[in-house]
Structure formats: structure tokens, C-alpha cells
Amino acid sequence: MPLSLLGGLTIATPEGAAVALPTRKTALVLASLALAGERGATREALTEWIWSERSESQGKSSLRQALTAIRKALPAVMGEDASLESEQDSLRLITPATAIDLRRFESLAVSSDPADRVAAAALYAGDLLEGVTLTAALEGLVAAHRERLRHLALTLVETLSAENAAEAACRAACETLANRLLAGDPAAEAAHRALIRLRLTEGQTNAARRQLERCVEAVRQEFGAEPEAGTLALLDEPPSGAPATPPGAHVKSKSGVEAGGGQPSVVVMPFDDLGGSDDDVFADGVVEEITSALSRIKDFFVIARQSAFTYKGRFVDVREVGRDLGVRYAVEGTVRRGGARVRITVQLVETETGRQLWAERYEDDRAELFDLQDRIASQVAGAINPSIRALEIERARRKPPENLQAYDLTLRALPHFWAHRKEENEKALALFEQALAKDPDYGVALALKAWCHAQQSCYIWADDPAGERARAIETAGRAARRVQDHATALTAIGAAYSMTTTDQERAGSFIERALVIDPNNAWAWMRAGWMKAIYNQIDGALECFDRALALSPYDPFAFNMYFGMAAAHADRGDNKKAAELVEKGLRASPGVTWAYRMLASYYAQAGETEKAATAIAEFKRHNPGITIEKLRAGLPPSMLLSNPHYLEGMRKAGIPET
């Protein structure tokens, strides 16, 4: 890896030859820019982080020298495509997707592909900039990133140990990562749990017990407390390590009934109060708000607050809760007060295995408690929904084909649905057809299928865009008669109408209703942003896209949020900014080749003829024989009416009329 920040700081050529920068602080500037990511960093911030002990003029001079050295070294380290971009006072490091280890790690660690997760484990060579001497100012920035990446690694090691531990490559990667994490933090329970599961999978019960003993000793020494119940309970499982039912299987209550009737189900447990009676009241309020926020999401069933409240003040294993209530997932948390600050930790746990699936920590001022409750509830709901959805997709994939129902087939279609690629869209359509063959009135499948047909037309993925548009409208109409309160389905209906008709009021009514039902639905906010962008409501569009990204920063559709922002900036006449945002979206999802038409149009209108020519050549490569006439036949009718400059940019870029 050309730039490695995990486990130290190493700079090398793609072939592995070490590259020496002139000074240690020059290397720290490069590391800081890598950490700043797409947002970049200002010159002022870089100077403060690295040269705070010097005068302003000396610091600026040192930064200029460092940037010159970095620009000179970049081609050798990361190839000719790498660059250091400067916009006003901001600097941004542009690199290939595989050039920086932490960016690659972040991407692979959350992948649904087991091979990607194994690769991510190999990339985590240690904590961020471990052993590197940092300035005091830079230490504060690095500490936040270090904790976030370490948490991601802990989540990854548990995922590897629970899902694919029977495979040798996965087992080896999991063990290496767990030991690496324990070397930095001997009390890291997630790493201990991973090793215990591995020993149980191998049938080494005594070795598993010894690992648990090491965990107990480390946790007692570090915290003066016992390990979590989920850790201690691991050895209650069968000696082979195989759980009684596979991870993600249906959990039934003591009565034998699964909550939600087969739909994924979740309970928000009372949060543990770690700081006194005032926090107890506040904790109850947070739980109430999270329960309410999750209840608006119709993708899963939420246990009533009253049932969950019966566990308040009791020490109970989450697996027992799963058996009692028949739920697959539980949300747990703690609240701790420190002076004027309050810290809240939240985690999502699979009740069948006790495995932690997601966790986050929130910290803020106590002055505005009600606002803080609302904000935390919104963020938690926005994060938990995709986490559960990903697990349910994996569960559906594990089902034998003869047992698949319409719901399972729709789940299987979702990764293809999100991909925004021609061949993936066709796979999604085929799976939705199978789902509807089993249940012709399944409104969610109809709604998502309508949007797929709209994509076939809009992105010129079919020879008959008019026919695809008609199918989208007809299918959306069928879905609209069957969907009442499913926010994602309502969003899909609205999106299909907005891409195929000029009746934006009708399209908007579905998206507005989706946001009333689920104000934390990132896709609905994104589609609302696109509708506003089409009608040149620029500020409103950008607010919607910002809200969508805040709710779901790792959303499968994040690239399309950047494309929407680009469209809004182009409406404002800032085609250079628009092109930068399309480039950002393409870096997030390189396979979305239809976006090169946007890139070409914006570069052409910005006068960047060479870049426009490069973009249009890439678009033509994937769309041979493309013409303005064909584009006009597929593009959303409303867009053609409100944004004539878009096609004009395509003409300037070199697309022939016919």
C-alpha cells in the first residue's frame, strides 16, 4: 500500500520501495491530508496542527515547502492519477481508491462480501499512526480517527468470528486481527470473544475457557468489573462452537411465536444509568425517542416500549430477551454524565448469538436535553436501519431456494437495486418478478420494480426507453394502490414518477408522505433533493442532500447524493464545483458509468474541453452510438423542461444530434 497509516506511517512506491520525504513533519502533512479525506483541510489548520510552536509566517513557509515536496513525490508514490488539489485556502489529496490503507480498510470492513472483510482484517496492521511522534495539536485530531477505526476493527473481528469461522482463510484473518487488537488493548472484549468463538469452532473447549480467563483478568484489571454478560455466556453454547441455530435465524419467544410474523424485529432496551437519578430520567427519554423513531420504519417490527420497560433495572442476557420477546435484534445503551457533558453509547446486538453488530458513542452538552434526545434518536435510527437490512439480506441469501418467499426475494434484490449499473438493475428486476410471482400484491416489490424500470429509461439501459417509462408508470400505479405506510416503497413510487412524468406534484406527494412516516429515511431525503434540483430550488436541494448524508454517511446511494449536489451547483452556474462533485461520486462508486454524461456536460460548460472530451469518451465507450436524440428519449421529461443547459453541455462535449 503506497501510504500506510495503520500501525505506523509508511510511504512507498506501488512496488514496495520506501520513499523518504525531506522531514518528519512533511510526512505528517501528508498523513493529515489523508485523514482529512474528501473534505480536505485548510492551510491554516495544517499549519496549526504541525507548526503551532512557530510564528505564523514561519509556519506558512514550512507548509509551502512541505507541499512542494509532497507534490513532487506523489507520482512515484501513488501514480500519475494522484494529485494535491487546491481550492482557495483548502487542500485536498486526490488518490486512487487503493492508495491509502485506512480508506481501503474502511471500505472493505463494511462490505457484504466475506472475502472483502478478510482483506480488511489484513489491512489493519495496528492503531492509526501507532508509534509515530505527533504534535500536541495533531494528536487531538488523530485520537478521534484512531478510536473510530479501532471500533470498526473490533466490529469486524466479531463479524469474522461469528459468520464465516468455518473457513480457514477467515479463521486465520480473524485470529491475527484479534491478537493485534489485544496487543494494543488487553481488555478488548470483542477480540477476546472472537478468539473464544474460534476455539469453540475448532472444538477446543479448554482453550476457549483459558481465553475467557485471560479476558476476565484483563477486564478486572482495567475496569475493576466483570466482562459483559454476552462474553461470559459464550461458553454456555455447545462445545463445538456451533450455535443451536445459525446466526440470523428466526428467534421465537417462549410461546413459540416470532415477533413481527417473520419480519425482522427489534427491541430498544432500557439504557443503563451510570450517573444518578437525573441521568435515569434522561436515559428513559432517549429510549422513548429511539423507540418512536424506529417505529416509523416499516422495514421491521418494533416491540412496544411497555414490554421493554419490564427489563429496567434487571441484569439480563440479551439472548434471554430474544427468547422472551421473540426478537432478532436488541438496542442497548448507557448514559453517563460528567459535569455539563453527557455521554451516550448505543449498540445493536443480534439476540440469537449476543454478537454486537453496530455501536456508536454520542457526547454533547446537557444544556438542551430535549434537542439532544431528538438528535440522538434520529442518528441512531438512521444507522440501525441499514445495519439490520444488511443482516436480513445475508439471512435471505442463506435460505434454500425452495423456502424463499416474496419478502426474501425482495431482500435478495436490494444489493443489485442499489448498484446503479445496467447488468445489476436487470438482476434486480428479475428478482422482483420472482417475488411478484409468489405474491402479485406485494406493494414493496412493485414499488422498487417501478423505480428499476424508470432507471432503464433514464440511464439508456434499454433499447425501448418509452416502453420502460410506460412500464414504470404502470407499475408505480399498482404499487401506489397497495402501499400505505412503507417509507422506502413510497419513496420508490415518488422517484419513479419524478423520473418518468412531468407531474412532480404527484411524485412529491409520495416522497413527502415517506418523510412524514420516517423522517430519518436517507433515500427519501435524497430523492427530495433531486426533485428540488430539477426545479432549480438550489438551497433547498442542498439542504436535503446534506440531511441524507448526515443520516447515512455510508449509504449505498451516497454517490447519487453527490451527483444531486452537482446538479444543484450546476443550476447555480458553478459547473466547476458540479464537476468536482461528480468526480467525488465516481470515486465512491466507479462502476456508475452513466454519470460520465454529467461529468462531460459540466466540464464542457465550464470550458474544460480536454476533461470534457475524456469524460465523453468514457461515456461513449459504455454507450456506443449514443446521440442527443437517444438521450432526450430517456431523460426525465421534467429535467428536459427545466434544465435545457444539460443537453447543451452534452452537445459541447461532442455528442452528435442524431
XYZ file of C-alpha atoms in Angstrom:
658
model
C 0.000 0.000 0.000
C 1.652 3.306 -1.077
C 0.535 5.216 2.036
C 0.065 3.147 5.179
C -1.183 4.859 8.335
C -2.411 1.804 10.234
C 0.266 0.511 12.584
C 2.662 3.380 11.862
C 3.470 5.656 8.925
C 4.988 4.128 5.797
C 5.350 5.771 2.385
C 6.355 3.574 -0.548
C 6.045 3.100 -4.299
C 3.410 0.627 -5.577
C 6.294 -1.862 -5.944
C 7.142 -1.509 -2.245
C 10.270 0.645 -2.403
C 10.431 3.087 0.514
C 10.005 6.774 -0.295
C 11.636 9.287 2.047
C 10.142 12.753 2.375
C 12.507 15.596 3.388
C 11.316 15.876 7.001
C 9.161 14.084 9.562
C 6.716 17.000 9.541
C 6.341 16.786 5.761
C 5.229 13.180 6.262
C 2.780 14.382 8.935
C 1.293 16.874 6.450
C 0.712 14.012 4.005
C -0.854 11.900 6.769
C -3.081 14.818 7.824
C -4.333 15.293 4.263
C -5.073 11.571 4.022
C -7.095 11.782 7.251
C -8.956 14.872 6.029
C -10.342 12.823 3.143
C -12.702 14.315 0.577
C -13.373 17.411 2.649
C -9.725 18.413 2.649
C -8.002 20.723 5.130
C -7.247 24.424 5.140
C -3.701 25.733 5.083
C -4.409 27.410 8.410
C -5.447 24.117 10.002
C -2.416 22.259 8.646
C -0.086 24.960 9.941
C -1.747 24.845 13.363
C -1.585 21.036 13.528
C 2.073 20.719 12.518
C 3.843 24.025 13.312
C 1.854 25.586 16.158
C 5.097 26.406 18.021
C 6.328 28.656 15.204
C 5.290 32.148 14.170
C 2.559 32.440 11.553
C 4.974 33.420 8.769
C 7.407 30.624 9.648
C 4.602 28.082 9.769
C 3.245 29.140 6.370
C 6.725 28.982 4.851
C 7.303 25.483 6.242
C 3.930 24.342 4.910
C 4.731 25.649 1.412
C 7.996 23.701 1.409
C 6.235 20.557 2.631
C 3.520 20.820 -0.051
C 6.141 21.270 -2.767
C 7.899 18.102 -1.598
C 4.617 16.161 -1.453
C 3.591 17.232 -4.969
C 6.986 16.118 -6.237
C 6.733 12.710 -4.527
C 3.079 11.901 -5.328
C 3.538 10.415 -8.841
C 6.161 7.962 -7.574
C 4.073 7.005 -4.540
C 0.534 6.879 -5.907
C 0.813 7.111 -9.686
C 0.049 9.816 -12.210
C -3.648 9.937 -11.224
C -2.782 11.232 -7.751
C -2.752 14.963 -7.150
C -2.864 17.617 -4.463
C -5.761 19.911 -5.336
C -6.009 23.468 -4.080
C -9.244 25.458 -3.952
C -8.995 28.888 -2.327
C -7.493 28.099 1.092
C -8.390 24.396 1.096
C -6.164 21.473 0.102
C -7.374 18.001 -0.877
C -5.429 14.822 -1.596
C -6.809 13.009 -4.672
C -5.650 9.398 -4.878
C -6.641 6.048 -6.408
C -9.036 4.066 -4.223
C -6.327 1.569 -3.254
C -3.562 4.056 -2.436
C -4.258 4.659 1.275
C -4.661 1.742 3.655
C -7.178 3.325 6.035
C -9.543 4.320 3.202
C -9.357 0.822 1.774
C -9.876 -0.663 5.236
C -12.959 1.487 5.868
C -14.485 0.377 2.580
C -13.737 -3.348 2.847
C -14.638 -3.689 6.539
C -18.309 -2.847 5.913
C -18.608 -4.862 2.691
C -21.194 -7.638 2.468
C -18.593 -9.827 0.702
C -16.770 -12.150 3.167
C -13.596 -12.002 1.033
C -13.548 -8.217 1.383
C -13.830 -8.494 5.158
C -10.892 -10.920 5.244
C -8.879 -8.433 3.180
C -9.863 -5.646 5.582
C -8.559 -7.660 8.535
C -5.178 -7.994 6.842
C -5.003 -4.231 6.303
C -5.423 -3.399 9.998
C -1.733 -3.544 10.942
C -2.313 -1.665 14.192
C -3.761 1.555 15.549
C -3.723 4.690 13.445
C -0.198 6.205 13.310
C 0.862 3.850 16.098
C 4.315 4.734 17.430
C 4.545 7.934 15.367
C 5.568 11.070 17.277
C 2.803 13.636 16.777
C 2.446 17.272 17.701
C 0.035 18.011 20.561
C -2.418 19.696 18.176
C -2.342 16.795 15.712
C -2.763 14.231 18.491
C -6.278 15.538 19.148
C -7.294 15.047 15.506
C -5.688 11.628 15.266
C -7.208 10.386 18.546
C -10.765 10.717 17.222
C -9.922 8.882 13.986
C -7.923 6.264 15.894
C -10.866 5.434 18.153
C -13.273 5.252 15.202
C -11.031 2.927 13.195
C -10.316 0.744 16.212
C -14.043 0.406 16.844
C -14.516 -0.606 13.204
C -11.789 -3.236 13.606
C -13.442 -4.600 16.766
C -16.770 -4.865 14.963
C -15.023 -6.588 12.058
C -13.283 -9.183 14.218
C -16.599 -10.175 15.814
C -18.253 -10.388 12.406
C -15.498 -12.654 11.102
C -15.676 -14.919 14.145
C -19.449 -15.301 14.060
C -20.228 -15.610 10.359
C -17.541 -17.499 8.477
C -15.279 -19.053 11.096
C -15.539 -22.451 9.415
C -13.397 -21.197 6.505
C -9.628 -21.426 7.029
C -8.793 -18.047 5.461
C -11.424 -16.304 7.543
C -10.284 -18.070 10.709
C -6.659 -17.090 10.167
C -7.524 -13.456 9.398
C -9.800 -13.269 12.418
C -7.180 -14.706 14.786
C -4.441 -12.378 13.524
C -6.680 -9.328 13.855
C -7.898 -10.328 17.332
C -4.345 -10.778 18.624
C -3.315 -7.473 17.073
C -6.191 -5.689 18.820
C -5.392 -7.331 22.146
C -1.756 -6.266 21.855
C -2.969 -2.670 21.932
C -5.767 -3.195 24.455
C -5.684 -6.425 26.505
C -9.213 -5.690 27.805
C -10.852 -5.516 24.338
C -13.742 -7.902 24.921
C -14.745 -8.080 21.255
C -11.315 -9.514 20.407
C -11.495 -11.985 23.298
C -14.970 -13.070 22.168
C -13.666 -13.636 18.646
C -10.871 -15.900 19.896
C -13.254 -17.787 22.179
C -15.582 -18.444 19.221
C -12.660 -19.645 17.097
C -11.534 -22.101 19.768
C -15.103 -23.386 20.134
C -15.448 -23.775 16.375
C -12.261 -25.889 16.432
C -13.665 -27.983 19.287
C -11.022 -26.679 21.732
C -13.283 -26.026 24.711
C -10.458 -25.867 27.245
C -8.553 -23.366 25.101
C -11.736 -21.311 24.906
C -12.005 -21.358 28.704
C -8.393 -20.227 29.053
C -9.120 -17.353 26.671
C -12.126 -16.397 28.781
C -9.957 -16.458 31.910
C -7.487 -14.085 30.246
C -10.395 -11.834 29.329
C -11.783 -11.816 32.889
C -8.368 -10.983 34.328
C -7.743 -8.145 31.842
C -11.190 -6.587 32.280
C -10.961 -6.739 36.076
C -7.532 -5.118 35.990
C -8.610 -2.383 33.560
C -12.105 -1.573 34.831
C -12.477 -3.266 38.209
C -15.539 -5.042 36.816
C -16.630 -8.321 35.256
C -16.817 -8.851 31.474
C -20.133 -8.315 29.707
C -22.821 -10.960 30.015
C -22.522 -11.783 26.314
C -18.837 -12.628 26.785
C -19.414 -14.865 29.802
C -22.321 -16.601 28.070
C -20.263 -17.777 25.087
C -19.206 -20.940 26.880
C -22.838 -21.832 27.524
C -23.031 -22.743 23.817
C -22.412 -26.311 22.586
C -18.722 -27.318 22.815
C -18.381 -27.483 19.039
C -18.961 -23.764 18.949
C -21.857 -24.114 16.561
C -24.871 -22.190 17.841
C -28.106 -24.067 18.255
C -29.458 -22.173 15.239
C -27.395 -20.286 12.670
C -26.727 -16.567 13.160
C -29.599 -14.552 11.800
C -32.108 -17.415 12.104
C -35.589 -16.697 13.350
C -35.846 -16.259 17.122
C -39.067 -17.409 18.717
C -40.454 -16.387 22.054
C -41.134 -18.833 24.842
C -44.624 -19.162 23.396
C -43.063 -20.266 20.104
C -44.224 -17.158 18.256
C -41.762 -14.883 16.481
C -42.443 -11.174 16.966
C -43.264 -9.443 13.708
C -44.583 -12.551 11.990
C -41.346 -13.245 10.080
C -40.444 -9.594 9.643
C -37.162 -8.577 11.351
C -37.953 -7.467 14.885
C -36.135 -5.215 17.350
C -36.495 -4.138 20.966
C -34.991 -0.985 22.483
C -33.891 -1.987 25.978
C -33.856 0.457 28.933
C -30.471 2.171 28.920
C -28.182 1.686 31.917
C -27.818 4.800 34.072
C -24.185 5.245 35.087
C -24.543 8.620 36.739
C -27.543 9.158 39.011
C -31.303 9.780 39.032
C -31.199 12.797 36.710
C -29.488 10.696 34.082
C -32.067 7.968 34.697
C -34.869 10.290 33.585
C -32.832 11.464 30.617
C -31.975 7.866 29.654
C -35.669 6.939 29.662
C -36.331 9.891 27.375
C -33.638 8.797 24.925
C -35.050 5.256 24.843
C -38.551 6.648 24.261
C -37.351 8.775 21.333
C -35.338 5.946 19.743
C -38.303 3.564 20.054
C -40.570 6.150 18.464
C -38.105 6.836 15.628
C -37.623 3.135 14.865
C -41.369 2.501 14.994
C -41.811 4.763 11.969
C -39.642 2.448 9.862
C -41.844 -0.242 8.374
C -38.916 -2.460 7.354
C -39.027 -4.098 10.773
C -41.277 -4.672 13.768
C -40.528 -2.761 16.998
C -41.537 -4.170 20.387
C -43.721 -1.803 22.395
C -41.963 0.407 24.949
C -44.049 -1.037 27.782
C -42.771 -4.583 27.176
C -39.162 -3.433 27.030
C -39.567 -1.374 30.205
C -40.177 -4.526 32.256
C -36.420 -5.218 31.999
C -35.458 -1.896 33.598
C -33.038 -2.318 36.493
C -32.534 -6.030 35.806
C -29.298 -7.716 34.772
C -30.399 -9.879 31.859
C -28.617 -11.639 28.992
C -29.755 -10.268 25.644
C -30.249 -13.837 24.404
C -32.825 -14.337 27.143
C -34.589 -11.186 25.929
C -34.619 -12.664 22.434
C -36.254 -15.836 23.724
C -38.743 -13.965 25.927
C -39.924 -11.494 23.296
C -39.188 -13.382 20.086
C -36.996 -10.606 18.678
C -33.945 -10.916 16.443
C -32.247 -7.661 17.452
C -31.875 -5.546 20.580
C -30.690 -1.967 21.021
C -28.771 -1.447 24.272
C -27.096 1.620 25.703
C -25.641 3.529 28.625
C -25.823 7.134 29.771
C -23.046 8.780 31.770
C -22.873 12.382 32.977
C -19.646 14.308 33.536
C -20.161 17.907 34.640
C -22.020 19.767 31.907
C -21.475 16.937 29.408
C -23.403 13.753 28.782
C -22.060 10.670 27.014
C -24.362 8.073 25.491
C -23.251 4.772 23.990
C -25.613 2.721 21.845
C -25.154 -0.725 20.331
C -27.202 -3.076 18.165
C -26.967 -6.747 19.152
C -28.150 -9.946 17.482
C -30.129 -11.746 20.189
C -29.508 -15.261 18.889
C -25.727 -15.015 19.339
C -25.178 -11.939 21.519
C -22.998 -10.579 18.708
C -22.571 -6.808 18.514
C -23.481 -5.601 15.015
C -23.076 -1.851 15.336
C -22.108 0.641 18.036
C -21.648 4.370 18.383
C -20.895 6.924 21.078
C -22.515 10.354 21.343
C -21.273 13.169 23.552
C -22.716 16.656 23.937
C -23.688 19.444 26.297
C -26.563 18.784 28.703
C -27.987 22.283 28.311
C -30.530 21.318 25.636
C -31.588 17.863 26.737
C -34.713 17.548 24.594
C -32.868 18.613 21.454
C -30.106 16.136 22.311
C -32.643 13.327 22.746
C -34.193 14.063 19.346
C -30.822 14.286 17.625
C -29.528 11.029 19.072
C -32.765 9.224 18.214
C -32.557 10.453 14.626
C -28.920 9.406 14.204
C -29.433 6.009 15.835
C -32.475 5.225 13.692
C -30.607 6.296 10.566
C -27.686 3.986 11.406
C -29.603 0.959 12.695
C -31.916 0.607 9.698
C -29.141 -0.186 7.163
C -27.382 -2.425 9.718
C -30.477 -4.590 10.167
C -31.187 -4.504 6.434
C -27.683 -5.830 5.661
C -28.117 -8.699 8.152
C -31.524 -9.571 6.727
C -30.089 -9.685 3.209
C -27.442 -12.143 4.430
C -30.171 -14.201 6.120
C -32.184 -14.303 2.884
C -29.099 -15.389 0.934
C -28.607 -18.345 3.299
C -32.147 -19.643 2.760
C -32.590 -22.639 0.434
C -34.271 -21.554 -2.852
C -37.359 -23.674 -2.179
C -38.017 -21.745 1.064
C -37.785 -18.247 -0.403
C -40.852 -16.051 -0.060
C -41.644 -12.730 -1.765
C -40.064 -10.849 1.138
C -36.811 -12.865 0.902
C -36.573 -12.426 -2.870
C -37.071 -8.681 -2.477
C -34.253 -8.580 0.082
C -32.012 -10.502 -2.309
C -32.728 -7.901 -4.987
C -31.653 -4.928 -2.870
C -27.849 -5.059 -3.409
C -28.474 -5.180 -7.174
C -31.074 -2.416 -6.838
C -28.559 -0.112 -5.111
C -25.746 -0.668 -7.614
C -26.946 1.753 -10.357
C -25.470 -0.428 -13.109
C -27.256 -1.852 -16.143
C -26.492 -5.519 -15.501
C -27.268 -5.190 -11.770
C -30.558 -3.418 -12.483
C -31.593 -6.305 -14.733
C -30.812 -8.789 -11.941
C -32.927 -6.741 -9.527
C -35.834 -6.696 -11.995
C -35.650 -10.481 -12.369
C -35.758 -10.994 -8.588
C -38.681 -8.583 -8.192
C -40.504 -10.551 -10.908
C -39.908 -13.755 -8.932
C -41.182 -12.077 -5.759
C -44.341 -10.892 -7.516
C -44.915 -14.357 -8.976
C -45.220 -15.565 -5.377
C -47.263 -12.552 -4.212
C -48.665 -10.341 -7.024
C -49.935 -7.788 -4.489
C -46.639 -7.276 -2.636
C -46.506 -3.475 -2.735
C -42.839 -3.085 -1.767
C -41.658 -5.270 -4.665
C -43.965 -3.404 -7.061
C -42.643 -0.024 -5.911
C -38.983 -0.986 -6.231
C -39.639 -2.649 -9.595
C -41.236 0.590 -10.849
C -38.099 2.500 -9.972
C -35.937 -0.094 -11.760
C -37.994 0.418 -14.932
C -37.552 4.184 -14.554
C -33.785 3.664 -14.360
C -33.868 1.532 -17.509
C -35.279 4.547 -19.340
C -33.371 7.376 -17.667
C -29.916 5.818 -17.996
C -30.460 4.476 -21.547
C -30.127 0.887 -20.373
C -32.861 -0.373 -22.714
C -33.488 -0.160 -26.462
C -37.057 0.966 -25.789
C -36.927 3.848 -23.250
C -40.522 4.854 -23.993
C -41.706 1.331 -23.216
C -39.681 1.220 -19.990
C -41.132 4.587 -18.990
C -44.658 3.274 -19.572
C -43.907 0.150 -17.523
C -42.520 2.299 -14.710
C -45.668 4.439 -14.607
C -47.999 1.422 -14.743
C -46.094 -0.477 -12.030
C -45.884 2.618 -9.817
C -49.656 2.987 -10.097
C -50.180 -0.624 -8.999
C -47.786 -0.092 -6.092
C -49.496 3.138 -5.035
C -52.779 1.261 -4.558
C -51.106 -1.254 -2.239
C -48.560 0.768 -0.229
C -49.829 2.898 2.639
C -47.114 3.439 5.232
C -43.837 1.933 3.981
C -41.456 4.880 3.625
C -38.961 3.197 1.298
C -41.700 1.935 -1.022
C -43.375 5.360 -1.080
C -40.014 6.909 -1.947
C -39.555 4.445 -4.817
C -43.005 5.306 -6.188
C -42.258 9.029 -5.985
C -38.849 8.526 -7.605
C -40.369 6.509 -10.455
C -42.965 9.199 -11.158
C -40.404 12.017 -10.912
C -38.129 10.298 -13.464
C -40.853 9.410 -15.977
C -43.524 12.155 -15.855
C -43.878 15.923 -15.608
C -46.315 15.568 -12.699
C -43.821 16.489 -9.996
C -46.594 17.423 -7.583
C -47.821 13.841 -7.634
C -44.282 12.479 -7.340
C -43.541 14.842 -4.476
C -46.646 13.789 -2.554
C -45.294 10.237 -2.162
C -41.871 11.418 -1.018
C -43.399 13.921 1.406
C -45.561 11.155 2.869
C -42.483 8.934 3.204
C -40.732 11.632 5.235
C -43.772 12.138 7.459
C -43.761 8.404 8.219
C -39.972 8.132 8.576
C -38.143 11.469 8.941
C -34.845 9.547 9.094
C -35.123 7.889 5.684
C -31.941 8.964 3.875
C -33.167 7.825 0.455
C -36.331 9.913 0.782
C -34.250 12.987 1.639
C -32.029 12.280 -1.365
C -34.990 11.973 -3.749
C -36.489 15.154 -2.282
C -33.170 16.843 -3.053
C -33.236 15.648 -6.658
C -36.765 16.965 -7.151
C -35.765 20.371 -5.841
C -32.636 20.348 -8.009
C -34.690 19.648 -11.135
C -36.752 22.760 -10.426
C -33.745 24.931 -9.541
C -34.596 25.150 -5.819
C -30.881 25.088 -5.128
C -30.615 25.862 -1.414
C -33.470 23.508 -0.583
C -31.893 20.752 -2.684
C -28.513 21.093 -0.974
C -30.160 21.018 2.459
C -31.901 17.748 1.537
C -28.688 16.143 0.278
C -26.787 17.278 3.388
C -29.516 15.757 5.575
C -29.361 12.472 3.653
C -25.582 12.218 4.034
C -25.745 13.106 7.729
C -28.298 10.339 8.320
C -26.449 7.704 6.297
C -22.815 8.620 5.508
C -22.068 5.079 4.260
C -25.295 4.750 2.298
C -25.222 2.560 -0.847
C -26.645 5.599 -2.683
C -24.126 8.106 -1.274
C -22.623 8.571 -4.739
C -26.017 9.708 -6.060
C -26.242 12.266 -3.254
C -23.010 13.789 -4.584
C -24.433 13.718 -8.117
C -27.535 15.536 -6.854
C -25.392 18.185 -5.192
C -23.578 18.525 -8.517
C -26.857 19.134 -10.336
C -27.790 21.839 -7.816
C -24.447 23.631 -8.206
C -24.749 23.405 -11.994
C -28.165 25.090 -11.747
C -26.412 27.873 -9.874
C -23.923 28.180 -12.739
C -20.970 26.726 -10.834
C -20.126 23.971 -13.313
C -16.601 23.557 -11.945
C -17.944 22.690 -8.491
C -20.549 20.447 -10.135
C -17.842 18.502 -11.975
C -15.823 18.104 -8.754
C -18.851 16.598 -7.021
C -19.472 14.155 -9.879
C -15.807 13.115 -9.648
C -16.322 12.570 -5.917
C -19.357 10.380 -6.571
C -17.462 8.360 -9.175
C -14.628 7.777 -6.714
C -17.195 6.420 -4.262
C -18.736 4.144 -6.919
C -16.519 3.828 -10.025
C -18.895 1.448 -11.815
C -21.680 4.028 -12.173
C -20.676 4.842 -15.743
C -23.838 6.734 -16.720
C -22.559 9.652 -14.604
C -19.836 10.396 -17.163
C -22.507 12.192 -19.185
C -23.000 14.579 -16.263
C -19.262 14.998 -15.909
C -18.831 15.740 -19.619
C -21.675 18.272 -19.649
C -20.384 20.171 -16.620
C -16.772 20.223 -17.817
C -17.890 21.414 -21.259
C -19.953 24.233 -19.758
C -17.018 25.167 -17.506
C -14.760 25.473 -20.557
C -12.647 22.451 -19.546
C -12.617 20.989 -23.067
C -9.935 18.332 -22.516
C -11.599 16.976 -19.395
C -14.977 17.067 -21.152
C -13.524 15.085 -24.058
C -12.076 12.472 -21.684
C -15.392 12.100 -19.852
C -17.461 11.859 -23.039
C -15.076 9.255 -24.465
C -15.651 7.120 -21.346
C -19.416 7.607 -21.644
C -19.371 6.638 -25.344
C -17.287 3.564 -24.540
C -20.130 2.278 -22.387
C -22.864 3.644 -24.684
C -21.765 3.132 -28.307
C -23.854 5.042 -30.822
C -25.208 7.482 -28.228
C -26.841 10.639 -29.617
C -28.660 13.671 -28.268
C -31.842 12.193 -29.716
C -31.399 8.979 -27.700
C -30.591 10.937 -24.553
C -33.680 13.089 -24.971
C -35.798 9.946 -25.333
C -34.655 8.627 -21.958
C -34.008 11.628 -19.714
C -36.705 12.650 -17.199
C -39.266 14.844 -19.025
C -39.239 17.404 -16.194
C -35.476 17.746 -16.466
C -35.686 18.454 -20.195
C -38.165 21.255 -19.495
C -36.335 22.884 -16.602
C -32.662 22.261 -17.460
C -32.033 22.766 -21.207
C -28.402 23.645 -20.428
C -27.737 19.997 -19.551
C -28.164 18.767 -23.139
C -26.365 21.851 -24.413
C -23.353 20.783 -22.383
C -23.564 17.320 -23.947
C -23.512 18.900 -27.402
C -20.460 20.962 -26.473
C -18.768 17.814 -25.196
C -19.179 16.147 -28.585
C -22.381 14.082 -28.571
C -23.900 14.186 -32.091
C -27.522 15.210 -32.568
C -28.602 12.039 -34.374
